[in-house]
């Protein structure tokens, strides 16, 4: 948290970090939540299509090596429970990807 510049931003997926020790008046924190899952639960087809288009554009950028997905490790499905524990305790810096064999 101390590495963030004034008015800087941090995104997190597996729950917010523990910021109890980082809260101070000298370096105040502000959290803003974006819930993309709500679009899937709505009946708004236009917004659902926009979300699908964004996902497709991101996949294209990944295929063209224009995005770094920050994959830390690739695991088997059997390793998913242990990986979820790692995510819950914030011991992972990148993404954990479960490979699904066909």
Short mmCIF file of N, CA and C in Angstrom, two decimals:
data_model
loop_
_atom_site.label_atom_id
_atom_site.label_comp_id
_atom_site.label_asym_id
_atom_site.label_seq_id
_atom_site.Cartn_x
_atom_site.Cartn_y
_atom_site.Cartn_z
N UNK A 1 0.83 -1.19 0.00
CA UNK A 1 0.00 0.00 0.00
C UNK A 1 0.87 1.25 0.00
N UNK A 2 2.01 1.18 0.67
CA UNK A 2 2.88 2.36 0.74
C UNK A 2 3.50 2.70 -0.61
N UNK A 3 3.54 1.73 -1.54
CA UNK A 3 4.13 1.96 -2.86
C UNK A 3 3.20 2.76 -3.78
N UNK A 4 1.92 2.87 -3.43
CA UNK A 4 0.99 3.61 -4.26
C UNK A 4 1.24 5.11 -4.14
N UNK A 5 1.21 5.79 -5.27
CA UNK A 5 1.35 7.24 -5.27
C UNK A 5 0.04 7.88 -4.81
N UNK A 6 0.07 9.16 -4.54
CA UNK A 6 -1.13 9.89 -4.14
C UNK A 6 -2.19 9.76 -5.23
N UNK A 7 -3.39 9.41 -4.85
CA UNK A 7 -4.53 9.19 -5.76
C UNK A 7 -4.29 8.05 -6.75
N UNK A 8 -3.37 7.16 -6.46
CA UNK A 8 -3.12 6.01 -7.32
C UNK A 8 -4.20 4.96 -7.11
N UNK A 9 -4.19 3.91 -7.93
CA UNK A 9 -5.23 2.90 -7.86
C UNK A 9 -4.62 1.51 -7.82
N UNK A 10 -5.36 0.59 -7.23
CA UNK A 10 -4.97 -0.81 -7.19
C UNK A 10 -6.22 -1.63 -7.44
N UNK A 11 -6.11 -2.64 -8.29
CA UNK A 11 -7.23 -3.54 -8.57
C UNK A 11 -6.96 -4.86 -7.87
N UNK A 12 -8.01 -5.46 -7.33
CA UNK A 12 -7.86 -6.77 -6.69
C UNK A 12 -9.07 -7.62 -7.03
N UNK A 13 -8.83 -8.93 -7.13
CA UNK A 13 -9.89 -9.85 -7.55
C UNK A 13 -10.26 -10.80 -6.42
N UNK A 14 -9.29 -11.30 -5.70
CA UNK A 14 -9.54 -12.32 -4.68
C UNK A 14 -9.81 -11.69 -3.32
N UNK A 15 -10.54 -10.61 -3.29
CA UNK A 15 -10.85 -9.93 -2.04
C UNK A 15 -9.84 -8.83 -1.75
N UNK A 16 -10.25 -7.84 -0.98
CA UNK A 16 -9.35 -6.71 -0.68
C UNK A 16 -8.20 -7.13 0.22
N UNK A 17 -7.07 -6.45 0.09
CA UNK A 17 -5.94 -6.75 0.98
C UNK A 17 -6.23 -6.28 2.40
N UNK A 18 -5.50 -6.81 3.35
CA UNK A 18 -5.64 -6.37 4.73
C UNK A 18 -4.95 -5.00 4.86
N UNK A 19 -5.74 -3.97 5.08
CA UNK A 19 -5.20 -2.62 5.11
C UNK A 19 -5.22 -2.02 6.52
N UNK A 20 -5.49 -2.82 7.53
CA UNK A 20 -5.60 -2.29 8.89
C UNK A 20 -4.35 -1.54 9.32
N UNK A 21 -3.17 -2.04 8.95
CA UNK A 21 -1.93 -1.38 9.35
C UNK A 21 -1.58 -0.20 8.44
N UNK A 22 -2.24 -0.09 7.30
CA UNK A 22 -1.90 0.95 6.33
C UNK A 22 -2.76 2.20 6.46
N UNK A 23 -3.78 2.16 7.29
CA UNK A 23 -4.68 3.30 7.40
C UNK A 23 -4.05 4.39 8.25
N UNK A 24 -3.94 5.57 7.64
CA UNK A 24 -3.43 6.74 8.37
C UNK A 24 -3.97 7.99 7.69
N UNK A 25 -3.99 9.08 8.41
CA UNK A 25 -4.44 10.34 7.82
C UNK A 25 -3.43 10.87 6.82
N UNK A 26 -2.18 10.48 6.95
CA UNK A 26 -1.15 10.92 6.02
C UNK A 26 -1.27 10.22 4.66
N UNK A 27 -1.84 9.03 4.67
CA UNK A 27 -1.97 8.25 3.43
C UNK A 27 -3.36 7.60 3.43
N UNK A 28 -4.44 8.40 3.28
CA UNK A 28 -5.79 7.85 3.37
C UNK A 28 -6.11 6.91 2.21
N UNK A 29 -6.97 5.96 2.47
CA UNK A 29 -7.38 4.98 1.48
C UNK A 29 -8.84 5.19 1.10
N UNK A 30 -9.16 4.87 -0.15
CA UNK A 30 -10.53 4.95 -0.62
C UNK A 30 -10.80 3.73 -1.48
N UNK A 31 -11.85 2.97 -1.16
CA UNK A 31 -12.17 1.76 -1.91
C UNK A 31 -13.42 2.00 -2.75
N UNK A 32 -13.38 1.54 -3.99
CA UNK A 32 -14.51 1.63 -4.90
C UNK A 32 -14.70 0.25 -5.52
N UNK A 33 -15.90 -0.24 -5.50
CA UNK A 33 -16.18 -1.60 -5.97
C UNK A 33 -16.92 -1.55 -7.31
N UNK A 34 -16.48 -2.40 -8.23
CA UNK A 34 -17.16 -2.58 -9.51
C UNK A 34 -17.60 -4.03 -9.58
N UNK A 35 -18.88 -4.27 -9.78
CA UNK A 35 -19.41 -5.63 -9.81
C UNK A 35 -19.90 -5.95 -11.21
N UNK A 36 -19.03 -6.56 -12.02
CA UNK A 36 -19.41 -6.91 -13.38
C UNK A 36 -20.41 -8.06 -13.41
N UNK A 37 -20.47 -8.86 -12.38
CA UNK A 37 -21.39 -9.99 -12.34
C UNK A 37 -22.84 -9.59 -12.40
N UNK A 38 -23.15 -8.36 -11.98
CA UNK A 38 -24.55 -7.93 -11.97
C UNK A 38 -25.11 -7.84 -13.39
N UNK A 39 -24.26 -7.60 -14.38
CA UNK A 39 -24.74 -7.54 -15.77
C UNK A 39 -25.28 -8.89 -16.19
N UNK A 40 -24.62 -9.96 -15.77
CA UNK A 40 -25.07 -11.30 -16.13
C UNK A 40 -26.43 -11.64 -15.52
N UNK A 41 -26.74 -11.06 -14.39
CA UNK A 41 -27.99 -11.37 -13.71
C UNK A 41 -29.14 -10.48 -14.17
N UNK A 42 -28.81 -9.45 -14.93
CA UNK A 42 -29.87 -8.55 -15.40
C UNK A 42 -30.48 -9.09 -16.70
N UNK A 43 -31.53 -8.47 -17.13
CA UNK A 43 -32.14 -8.82 -18.42
C UNK A 43 -31.75 -7.82 -19.49
N UNK A 44 -30.68 -7.06 -19.26
CA UNK A 44 -30.25 -6.03 -20.19
C UNK A 44 -29.31 -6.64 -21.23
N UNK A 45 -29.89 -7.06 -22.34
CA UNK A 45 -29.14 -7.76 -23.39
C UNK A 45 -28.07 -6.85 -23.99
N UNK A 46 -28.36 -5.56 -24.12
CA UNK A 46 -27.40 -4.61 -24.69
C UNK A 46 -26.13 -4.55 -23.82
N UNK A 47 -26.29 -4.45 -22.51
CA UNK A 47 -25.14 -4.40 -21.61
C UNK A 47 -24.41 -5.75 -21.57
N UNK A 48 -25.14 -6.85 -21.65
CA UNK A 48 -24.50 -8.16 -21.70
C UNK A 48 -23.65 -8.30 -22.96
N UNK A 49 -24.13 -7.78 -24.09
CA UNK A 49 -23.37 -7.84 -25.34
C UNK A 49 -22.12 -6.97 -25.24
N UNK A 50 -22.25 -5.79 -24.61
CA UNK A 50 -21.08 -4.93 -24.44
C UNK A 50 -20.01 -5.62 -23.60
N UNK A 51 -20.42 -6.31 -22.56
CA UNK A 51 -19.48 -7.04 -21.71
C UNK A 51 -18.82 -8.16 -22.50
N UNK A 52 -19.60 -8.87 -23.32
CA UNK A 52 -19.04 -9.94 -24.17
C UNK A 52 -18.05 -9.36 -25.17
N UNK A 53 -18.36 -8.21 -25.75
CA UNK A 53 -17.45 -7.56 -26.70
C UNK A 53 -16.13 -7.18 -26.03
N UNK A 54 -16.21 -6.66 -24.81
CA UNK A 54 -14.99 -6.32 -24.07
C UNK A 54 -14.14 -7.56 -23.82
N UNK A 55 -14.79 -8.65 -23.45
CA UNK A 55 -14.07 -9.91 -23.22
C UNK A 55 -13.40 -10.41 -24.48
N UNK A 56 -14.10 -10.33 -25.60
CA UNK A 56 -13.53 -10.77 -26.87
C UNK A 56 -12.35 -9.90 -27.29
N UNK A 57 -12.44 -8.59 -27.05
CA UNK A 57 -11.31 -7.70 -27.37
C UNK A 57 -10.11 -8.02 -26.50
N UNK A 58 -10.37 -8.32 -25.23
CA UNK A 58 -9.26 -8.68 -24.33
C UNK A 58 -8.60 -9.98 -24.76
N UNK A 59 -9.40 -10.97 -25.16
CA UNK A 59 -8.83 -12.23 -25.65
C UNK A 59 -7.97 -12.01 -26.89
N UNK A 60 -8.41 -11.14 -27.78
CA UNK A 60 -7.64 -10.83 -28.98
C UNK A 60 -6.30 -10.18 -28.60
N UNK A 61 -6.33 -9.25 -27.66
CA UNK A 61 -5.09 -8.61 -27.21
C UNK A 61 -4.14 -9.63 -26.58
N UNK A 62 -4.68 -10.57 -25.83
CA UNK A 62 -3.86 -11.63 -25.26
C UNK A 62 -3.22 -12.49 -26.35
N UNK A 63 -4.02 -12.86 -27.36
CA UNK A 63 -3.50 -13.66 -28.47
C UNK A 63 -2.39 -12.93 -29.21
N UNK A 64 -2.49 -11.62 -29.31
CA UNK A 64 -1.49 -10.82 -30.01
C UNK A 64 -0.31 -10.43 -29.10
N UNK A 65 -0.27 -10.99 -27.89
CA UNK A 65 0.78 -10.68 -26.91
C UNK A 65 0.86 -9.19 -26.57
N UNK A 66 -0.27 -8.52 -26.57
CA UNK A 66 -0.32 -7.10 -26.22
C UNK A 66 -0.72 -6.89 -24.76
N UNK A 67 -1.07 -7.98 -24.08
CA UNK A 67 -1.41 -7.94 -22.66
C UNK A 67 -0.58 -8.99 -21.94
N UNK A 68 -0.20 -8.69 -20.73
CA UNK A 68 0.49 -9.66 -19.90
C UNK A 68 -0.49 -10.15 -18.85
N UNK A 69 -0.87 -11.40 -18.92
CA UNK A 69 -1.87 -11.95 -18.01
C UNK A 69 -1.29 -12.24 -16.62
N UNK A 70 0.01 -12.10 -16.42
CA UNK A 70 0.66 -12.31 -15.14
C UNK A 70 0.38 -13.69 -14.56
N UNK A 71 0.50 -14.72 -15.38
CA UNK A 71 0.27 -16.09 -14.92
C UNK A 71 1.47 -16.52 -14.09
N UNK A 72 1.22 -16.82 -12.83
CA UNK A 72 2.28 -17.27 -11.94
C UNK A 72 2.55 -18.76 -12.10
N UNK A 73 1.45 -19.53 -12.24
CA UNK A 73 1.63 -20.97 -12.44
C UNK A 73 0.38 -21.58 -13.04
N UNK A 74 0.60 -22.71 -13.72
CA UNK A 74 -0.48 -23.48 -14.31
C UNK A 74 -0.60 -24.76 -13.50
N UNK A 75 -1.82 -25.09 -13.08
CA UNK A 75 -2.05 -26.24 -12.22
C UNK A 75 -3.05 -27.20 -12.85
N UNK A 76 -3.16 -28.38 -12.27
CA UNK A 76 -4.19 -29.34 -12.69
C UNK A 76 -5.46 -29.08 -11.88
N UNK A 77 -6.55 -29.67 -12.31
CA UNK A 77 -7.81 -29.49 -11.57
C UNK A 77 -7.71 -30.05 -10.15
N UNK A 78 -6.91 -31.08 -9.96
CA UNK A 78 -6.74 -31.65 -8.62
C UNK A 78 -6.09 -30.66 -7.65
N UNK A 79 -5.34 -29.71 -8.19
CA UNK A 79 -4.64 -28.74 -7.36
C UNK A 79 -5.45 -27.48 -7.05
N UNK A 80 -6.67 -27.40 -7.59
CA UNK A 80 -7.49 -26.19 -7.40
C UNK A 80 -7.79 -25.89 -5.94
N UNK A 81 -8.19 -26.86 -5.09
CA UNK A 81 -8.47 -26.51 -3.69
C UNK A 81 -7.27 -25.86 -2.99
N UNK A 82 -6.08 -26.39 -3.19
CA UNK A 82 -4.89 -25.79 -2.57
C UNK A 82 -4.63 -24.39 -3.13
N UNK A 83 -4.86 -24.22 -4.43
CA UNK A 83 -4.65 -22.91 -5.05
C UNK A 83 -5.64 -21.88 -4.52
N UNK A 84 -6.87 -22.29 -4.27
CA UNK A 84 -7.86 -21.37 -3.69
C UNK A 84 -7.44 -20.94 -2.29
N UNK A 85 -6.83 -21.85 -1.53
CA UNK A 85 -6.29 -21.48 -0.21
C UNK A 85 -5.19 -20.44 -0.37
N UNK A 86 -4.32 -20.63 -1.37
CA UNK A 86 -3.25 -19.65 -1.61
C UNK A 86 -3.83 -18.28 -1.94
N UNK A 87 -4.85 -18.27 -2.79
CA UNK A 87 -5.49 -17.00 -3.15
C UNK A 87 -6.12 -16.33 -1.94
N UNK A 88 -6.77 -17.12 -1.09
CA UNK A 88 -7.45 -16.57 0.08
C UNK A 88 -6.48 -15.94 1.07
N UNK A 89 -5.26 -16.44 1.12
CA UNK A 89 -4.27 -15.89 2.07
C UNK A 89 -3.32 -14.91 1.39
N UNK A 90 -3.62 -14.55 0.14
CA UNK A 90 -2.85 -13.53 -0.59
C UNK A 90 -1.37 -13.88 -0.72
N UNK A 91 -1.07 -15.17 -0.90
CA UNK A 91 0.33 -15.60 -1.07
C UNK A 91 0.71 -15.65 -2.54
N UNK A 92 -0.15 -15.22 -3.44
CA UNK A 92 0.09 -15.32 -4.87
C UNK A 92 0.22 -13.92 -5.45
N UNK A 93 1.25 -13.71 -6.27
CA UNK A 93 1.43 -12.38 -6.90
C UNK A 93 0.78 -12.32 -8.27
N UNK A 94 0.72 -13.44 -8.99
CA UNK A 94 0.14 -13.47 -10.33
C UNK A 94 -1.11 -14.33 -10.35
N UNK A 95 -1.49 -14.76 -11.53
CA UNK A 95 -2.67 -15.59 -11.71
C UNK A 95 -2.32 -17.07 -11.59
N UNK A 96 -3.26 -17.83 -11.11
CA UNK A 96 -3.15 -19.29 -11.11
C UNK A 96 -4.16 -19.79 -12.12
N UNK A 97 -3.70 -20.56 -13.10
CA UNK A 97 -4.57 -21.04 -14.16
C UNK A 97 -4.70 -22.55 -14.04
N UNK A 98 -5.93 -23.05 -14.04
CA UNK A 98 -6.16 -24.49 -14.01
C UNK A 98 -6.30 -24.99 -15.44
N UNK A 99 -5.43 -25.91 -15.83
CA UNK A 99 -5.47 -26.49 -17.17
C UNK A 99 -6.51 -27.60 -17.20
N UNK A 100 -7.37 -27.55 -18.20
CA UNK A 100 -8.41 -28.57 -18.35
C UNK A 100 -8.04 -29.41 -19.56
N UNK A 101 -7.75 -30.68 -19.32
CA UNK A 101 -7.41 -31.60 -20.40
C UNK A 101 -8.68 -32.04 -21.10
N UNK A 102 -8.60 -32.14 -22.41
CA UNK A 102 -9.77 -32.56 -23.20
C UNK A 102 -9.77 -34.04 -23.38
#
